[in-house]
Amino acid sequence: MSQYPAHIYNNVDALSRAAAQRWMELADQAIKAGGQFHVALSGGTTPRSLYERLATPEFAGRVDWQHVHVWFGDERTVPADHPDSNYRMACEALLNHVPIPPAQVHRIEAEKDGAAPAYEALIVGAIPRSAAGVAQFDLILLGLGPDGHVASLFPGTAILQERTHQVAAVHVDKLNTWRISLTLPVIDSARHTIVLVAGAGKAEIVRQILTEGPRPVPYPVQMIRPGGTFDWYLDAAAAQALPEAQP
Ligand code: 6PG
C-alpha cells in the first residue's frame, strides 16, 4: 500500500475540497468517455465530509448529475431511514441537495433478505465490466477503520475470501451485526479508488499500512490489488506518524 500516492492536507476541510475536486475530474472524464459516472460511496465521518463539500455551490453546480450513478460500497442491515444507514447519511450530506435523478441512486436494500444477490444483479446489469468480466466502477470511495477495514471488509471475516461474488453479506462478530458489502474482486476492478482518512485516531493504522512491510495477516485494505489508480487522501492528523510528517 505504501507504493500508492498519499496526499496530505492540513485539515479535513482541505482534504474534502481536494477529494471533491478529484471527484469532479473523474466524473467529467467518465462522462466524456462513456456517458456515465458510476461511483460507490462509503459510510463514515470522513467520507461524509467529502459529500457535504460536494453539496456546496462551489462544487454541486459543476457536476453533471444527470449522468451520475451513485452506488454504495457497503450498508448496514437497517432500513433507509435508520440513523445508522449509509444511504441516509449520503442523502442528508449530499443526495438531497443535488439534482441527481432518484432512479440513479442505487441503495442497497440491506434490511431485506437476499439483499446481496439483488444488489449484485443491479451492479452487473448496469455497470460496464472489465476485461475480466467484473463490474468496473469509475470511482470507489473508501473510509478506513482503525483496524484496517474498508467498506465492510473487517479483519477475520469470511467476505475477505470471496472471489466469485461482487457483493456479499458478512457477519461482523465484533459488532454482532450483518452487513452487505462490495467484495475485493469488484474493488480491485475499479478504475479509480480513493481512501479518505482523517483524525489522529487513524495515525497508527496509517503508519503501519504506509510504512511497514507485509504482515503475516494483512489488514483488509492491504488485500486490495487495485487495477486502477489508488490514492490515499489524509489530513495532517491522520498522517502525523508518517516519517515525512516528522519535524
Ligand atoms: C461504514 C463504512 C466504514 C467506514 C470506516 C471509516 O459503513 O462504516 O463503510 O468502512 O468508512 O469505518 O469510518 P470513519 O471515517 O467514520 O472513521
Short mmCIF file of C-alpha atoms and ligand atoms in Angstrom, two decimals:
data_model
loop_
_atom_site.label_atom_id
_atom_site.label_comp_id
_atom_site.label_asym_id
_atom_site.label_seq_id
_atom_site.Cartn_x
_atom_site.Cartn_y
_atom_site.Cartn_z
CA MET A 1 0.00 0.00 0.00
CA SER A 2 2.94 2.31 0.57
CA GLN A 3 3.55 2.27 -3.16
CA TYR A 4 0.39 4.27 -3.74
CA PRO A 5 0.27 8.08 -3.61
CA ALA A 6 -0.58 9.64 -0.26
CA HIS A 7 -1.91 13.18 -0.46
CA ILE A 8 -1.68 15.01 2.87
CA TYR A 9 -3.80 18.08 3.70
CA ASN A 10 -3.73 20.42 6.67
CA ASN A 11 -7.20 19.51 7.84
CA VAL A 12 -10.33 17.62 6.89
CA ASP A 13 -11.79 20.64 5.08
CA ALA A 14 -8.78 20.87 2.79
CA LEU A 15 -8.87 17.08 2.34
CA SER A 16 -12.55 17.20 1.42
CA ARG A 17 -12.03 20.05 -1.00
CA ALA A 18 -9.21 18.21 -2.77
CA ALA A 19 -11.22 15.00 -2.92
CA ALA A 20 -14.23 16.88 -4.30
CA GLN A 21 -12.03 18.38 -6.99
CA ARG A 22 -10.78 14.88 -7.86
CA TRP A 23 -14.36 13.59 -7.93
CA MET A 24 -15.27 16.29 -10.46
CA GLU A 25 -12.28 15.48 -12.64
CA LEU A 26 -13.10 11.77 -12.67
CA ALA A 27 -16.79 12.38 -13.25
CA ASP A 28 -16.06 14.70 -16.17
CA GLN A 29 -13.59 12.19 -17.61
CA ALA A 30 -16.01 9.25 -17.30
CA ILE A 31 -18.98 11.15 -18.71
CA LYS A 32 -16.98 12.40 -21.66
CA ALA A 33 -15.65 8.90 -22.32
CA GLY A 34 -18.74 6.80 -21.76
CA GLY A 35 -21.70 8.98 -20.91
CA GLN A 36 -21.98 7.93 -17.27
CA PHE A 37 -20.08 8.13 -13.97
CA HIS A 38 -20.58 5.17 -11.65
CA VAL A 39 -19.35 5.92 -8.14
CA ALA A 40 -19.61 3.84 -4.97
CA LEU A 41 -19.94 5.83 -1.76
CA SER A 42 -18.55 4.82 1.59
CA GLY A 43 -20.06 5.31 5.01
CA GLY A 44 -18.14 7.04 7.77
CA THR A 45 -17.48 10.52 9.08
CA THR A 46 -14.56 11.26 6.78
CA PRO A 47 -16.41 10.37 3.59
CA ARG A 48 -19.35 12.38 4.90
CA SER A 49 -17.17 15.49 4.94
CA LEU A 50 -16.49 14.99 1.24
CA TYR A 51 -20.20 14.59 0.47
CA GLU A 52 -21.02 17.80 2.33
CA ARG A 53 -18.34 19.61 0.36
CA LEU A 54 -19.70 18.25 -2.91
CA ALA A 55 -23.13 19.63 -1.97
CA THR A 56 -21.81 23.20 -1.70
CA PRO A 57 -22.38 25.65 -4.60
CA GLU A 58 -18.63 25.60 -5.26
CA PHE A 59 -18.93 22.00 -6.47
CA ALA A 60 -22.56 20.94 -6.83
CA GLY A 61 -23.11 23.15 -9.87
CA ARG A 62 -20.07 21.75 -11.67
CA VAL A 63 -21.04 18.08 -11.69
CA ASP A 64 -23.23 16.75 -14.49
CA TRP A 65 -25.54 14.94 -12.06
CA GLN A 66 -27.84 13.79 -14.89
CA HIS A 67 -25.10 11.35 -15.86
CA VAL A 68 -24.02 10.26 -12.37
CA HIS A 69 -25.00 6.94 -10.83
CA VAL A 70 -24.44 6.67 -7.08
CA TRP A 71 -23.93 3.26 -5.56
CA PHE A 72 -22.86 2.14 -2.11
CA GLY A 73 -19.75 0.24 -1.10
CA ASP A 74 -21.48 -1.22 1.90
CA GLU A 75 -24.57 -0.89 4.03
CA ARG A 76 -25.77 -1.75 7.45
CA THR A 77 -28.75 -4.12 7.72
CA VAL A 78 -31.15 -1.36 8.68
CA PRO A 79 -33.98 0.49 6.90
CA ALA A 80 -33.21 3.51 4.74
CA ASP A 81 -34.34 5.96 7.41
CA HIS A 82 -32.35 4.40 10.23
CA PRO A 83 -29.68 6.64 11.86
CA ASP A 84 -27.03 4.01 11.04
CA SER A 85 -27.91 3.84 7.35
CA ASN A 86 -25.10 4.85 4.97
CA TYR A 87 -27.80 5.68 2.43
CA ARG A 88 -29.48 8.06 4.89
CA MET A 89 -26.16 9.72 5.65
CA ALA A 90 -25.41 10.18 1.95
CA CYS A 91 -28.87 11.65 1.37
CA GLU A 92 -28.52 14.10 4.25
CA ALA A 93 -24.98 15.12 3.30
CA LEU A 94 -25.29 15.17 -0.49
CA LEU A 95 -28.07 13.45 -2.42
CA ASN A 96 -30.94 15.57 -1.09
CA HIS A 97 -29.07 18.69 -2.20
CA VAL A 98 -28.12 17.92 -5.79
CA PRO A 99 -30.25 17.27 -8.92
CA ILE A 100 -29.34 13.63 -9.34
CA PRO A 101 -32.27 11.63 -10.78
CA PRO A 102 -33.62 9.45 -7.96
CA ALA A 103 -33.50 6.41 -10.25
CA GLN A 104 -29.72 6.89 -10.41
CA VAL A 105 -29.26 6.48 -6.67
CA HIS A 106 -28.92 2.76 -6.08
CA ARG A 107 -29.50 1.94 -2.42
CA ILE A 108 -28.53 -1.44 -1.00
CA GLU A 109 -31.81 -2.72 0.46
CA ALA A 110 -29.78 -4.32 3.22
CA GLU A 111 -32.72 -4.79 5.54
CA LYS A 112 -34.28 -7.29 3.14
CA ASP A 113 -33.49 -10.96 2.65
CA GLY A 114 -31.42 -11.61 -0.45
CA ALA A 115 -30.01 -8.08 -0.47
CA ALA A 116 -26.54 -9.15 -1.61
CA PRO A 117 -27.52 -11.11 -4.74
CA ALA A 118 -30.11 -8.47 -5.58
CA TYR A 119 -27.53 -5.69 -5.44
CA GLU A 120 -25.00 -7.76 -7.34
CA ALA A 121 -27.60 -8.24 -10.10
CA LEU A 122 -28.17 -4.48 -10.23
CA ILE A 123 -24.45 -3.78 -10.47
CA VAL A 124 -23.82 -6.46 -13.10
CA GLY A 125 -26.76 -5.21 -15.14
CA ALA A 126 -25.84 -1.53 -15.05
CA ILE A 127 -22.09 -1.06 -14.79
CA PRO A 128 -19.68 -1.72 -17.66
CA ARG A 129 -17.41 -4.68 -16.98
CA SER A 130 -13.67 -5.07 -17.06
CA ALA A 131 -11.92 -7.49 -19.41
CA ALA A 132 -12.19 -9.97 -16.54
CA GLY A 133 -15.97 -9.60 -16.60
CA VAL A 134 -16.18 -7.76 -13.27
CA ALA A 135 -18.20 -4.57 -12.82
CA GLN A 136 -15.81 -1.66 -13.20
CA PHE A 137 -16.78 1.36 -11.12
CA ASP A 138 -15.33 4.64 -12.28
CA LEU A 139 -14.63 5.54 -8.67
CA ILE A 140 -14.87 3.69 -5.37
CA LEU A 141 -14.59 5.78 -2.21
CA LEU A 142 -13.41 4.08 0.96
CA GLY A 143 -13.03 5.13 4.57
CA LEU A 144 -10.52 3.32 6.77
CA GLY A 145 -11.28 1.89 10.16
CA PRO A 146 -8.63 1.82 12.91
CA ASP A 147 -8.48 -1.95 12.38
CA GLY A 148 -7.68 -1.52 8.71
CA HIS A 149 -11.17 -2.33 7.45
CA VAL A 150 -12.65 -0.71 4.38
CA ALA A 151 -16.30 -0.93 3.32
CA SER A 152 -17.49 -3.81 5.50
CA LEU A 153 -14.40 -5.91 4.88
CA PHE A 154 -13.44 -6.39 8.51
CA PRO A 155 -10.40 -8.36 9.68
CA GLY A 156 -11.03 -12.08 10.05
CA THR A 157 -14.35 -12.09 8.23
CA ALA A 158 -15.27 -14.65 5.59
CA ILE A 159 -16.03 -11.99 2.96
CA LEU A 160 -12.28 -11.40 2.60
CA GLN A 161 -12.08 -14.79 0.89
CA GLU A 162 -14.97 -14.12 -1.51
CA ARG A 163 -13.56 -14.17 -5.04
CA THR A 164 -16.66 -15.05 -7.05
CA HIS A 165 -19.44 -12.74 -5.97
CA GLN A 166 -19.12 -8.98 -6.29
CA VAL A 167 -21.45 -8.28 -3.37
CA ALA A 168 -21.84 -10.40 -0.25
CA ALA A 169 -23.39 -10.46 3.20
CA VAL A 170 -20.94 -10.59 6.08
CA HIS A 171 -21.44 -11.17 9.79
CA VAL A 172 -19.15 -8.85 11.74
CA ASP A 173 -18.71 -10.68 15.04
CA LYS A 174 -17.16 -7.77 16.88
CA LEU A 175 -20.13 -5.59 16.02
CA ASN A 176 -22.56 -8.50 16.35
CA THR A 177 -24.26 -7.45 13.14
CA TRP A 178 -24.68 -8.35 9.50
CA ARG A 179 -23.50 -6.02 6.77
CA ILE A 180 -23.76 -6.05 2.95
CA SER A 181 -20.56 -5.11 1.15
CA LEU A 182 -18.75 -4.98 -2.14
CA THR A 183 -16.10 -7.68 -2.25
CA LEU A 184 -12.41 -7.47 -3.10
CA PRO A 185 -12.78 -8.51 -6.78
CA VAL A 186 -15.04 -5.57 -7.58
CA ILE A 187 -12.96 -3.14 -5.51
CA ASP A 188 -9.85 -4.33 -7.34
CA SER A 189 -11.65 -3.76 -10.63
CA ALA A 190 -12.34 -0.04 -10.09
CA ARG A 191 -10.78 2.45 -12.46
CA HIS A 192 -10.03 4.72 -9.52
CA THR A 193 -10.08 4.20 -5.74
CA ILE A 194 -9.70 6.88 -3.08
CA VAL A 195 -9.23 6.10 0.61
CA LEU A 196 -10.29 9.04 2.78
CA VAL A 197 -8.70 9.12 6.24
CA ALA A 198 -8.81 11.89 8.84
CA GLY A 199 -8.13 12.28 12.52
CA ALA A 200 -5.39 11.39 14.99
CA GLY A 201 -7.17 8.16 15.83
CA LYS A 202 -6.12 6.78 12.43
CA ALA A 203 -2.44 7.81 12.69
CA GLU A 204 -1.21 4.44 13.92
CA ILE A 205 -3.04 2.32 11.37
CA VAL A 206 -1.95 4.72 8.63
CA ARG A 207 1.65 4.49 9.83
CA GLN A 208 1.55 0.69 9.85
CA ILE A 209 -0.06 0.40 6.44
CA LEU A 210 2.04 3.03 4.67
CA THR A 211 5.42 2.40 6.28
CA GLU A 212 5.70 -1.20 7.44
CA GLY A 213 6.35 -4.19 5.25
CA PRO A 214 3.98 -7.08 4.56
CA ARG A 215 2.21 -8.52 7.59
CA PRO A 216 1.63 -12.24 8.29
CA VAL A 217 -2.09 -11.40 8.20
CA PRO A 218 -2.60 -8.30 6.08
CA TYR A 219 -5.17 -5.70 7.03
CA PRO A 220 -8.20 -5.83 4.72
CA VAL A 221 -7.20 -2.63 2.91
CA GLN A 222 -3.83 -4.27 2.18
CA MET A 223 -5.60 -7.12 0.40
CA ILE A 224 -6.77 -4.77 -2.34
CA ARG A 225 -4.94 -5.27 -5.62
CA PRO A 226 -6.09 -2.20 -7.49
CA GLY A 227 -6.33 -2.48 -11.23
CA GLY A 228 -6.65 1.28 -11.50
CA THR A 229 -5.38 4.27 -9.56
CA PHE A 230 -5.34 4.02 -5.77
CA ASP A 231 -4.85 7.19 -3.76
CA TRP A 232 -4.75 7.98 -0.06
CA TYR A 233 -6.25 11.31 0.97
CA LEU A 234 -5.10 12.05 4.51
CA ASP A 235 -5.35 15.01 6.82
CA ALA A 236 -2.28 16.01 8.84
CA ALA A 237 -3.67 14.39 11.99
CA ALA A 238 -4.01 11.01 10.33
CA ALA A 239 -0.59 11.40 8.70
CA GLN A 240 1.20 12.63 11.82
CA ALA A 241 3.08 9.37 12.44
CA LEU A 242 4.44 9.09 8.92
CA PRO A 243 8.19 9.71 8.51
CA GLU A 244 7.61 12.58 6.09
CA ALA A 245 5.44 14.24 8.69
CA GLN A 246 8.18 14.28 11.30
CA PRO A 247 9.68 17.74 12.03
C1 6PG B 1 -19.15 2.11 7.29
C2 6PG B 1 -18.02 2.42 6.34
C3 6PG B 1 -16.71 2.12 7.01
C4 6PG B 1 -16.08 3.47 7.31
C5 6PG B 1 -14.85 3.34 8.17
C6 6PG B 1 -14.25 4.72 8.49
O1 6PG B 1 -20.20 1.63 6.85
O2 6PG B 1 -18.98 2.45 8.47
O3 6PG B 1 -18.16 1.86 5.13
O4 6PG B 1 -15.84 1.36 6.21
O5 6PG B 1 -15.72 4.12 6.08
O6 6PG B 1 -15.24 2.70 9.36
O7 6PG B 1 -15.22 5.48 9.13
P1 6PG B 1 -14.82 6.89 9.82
O8 6PG B 1 -14.33 7.77 8.71
O9 6PG B 1 -16.09 7.36 10.46
O10 6PG B 1 -13.74 6.57 10.83
#
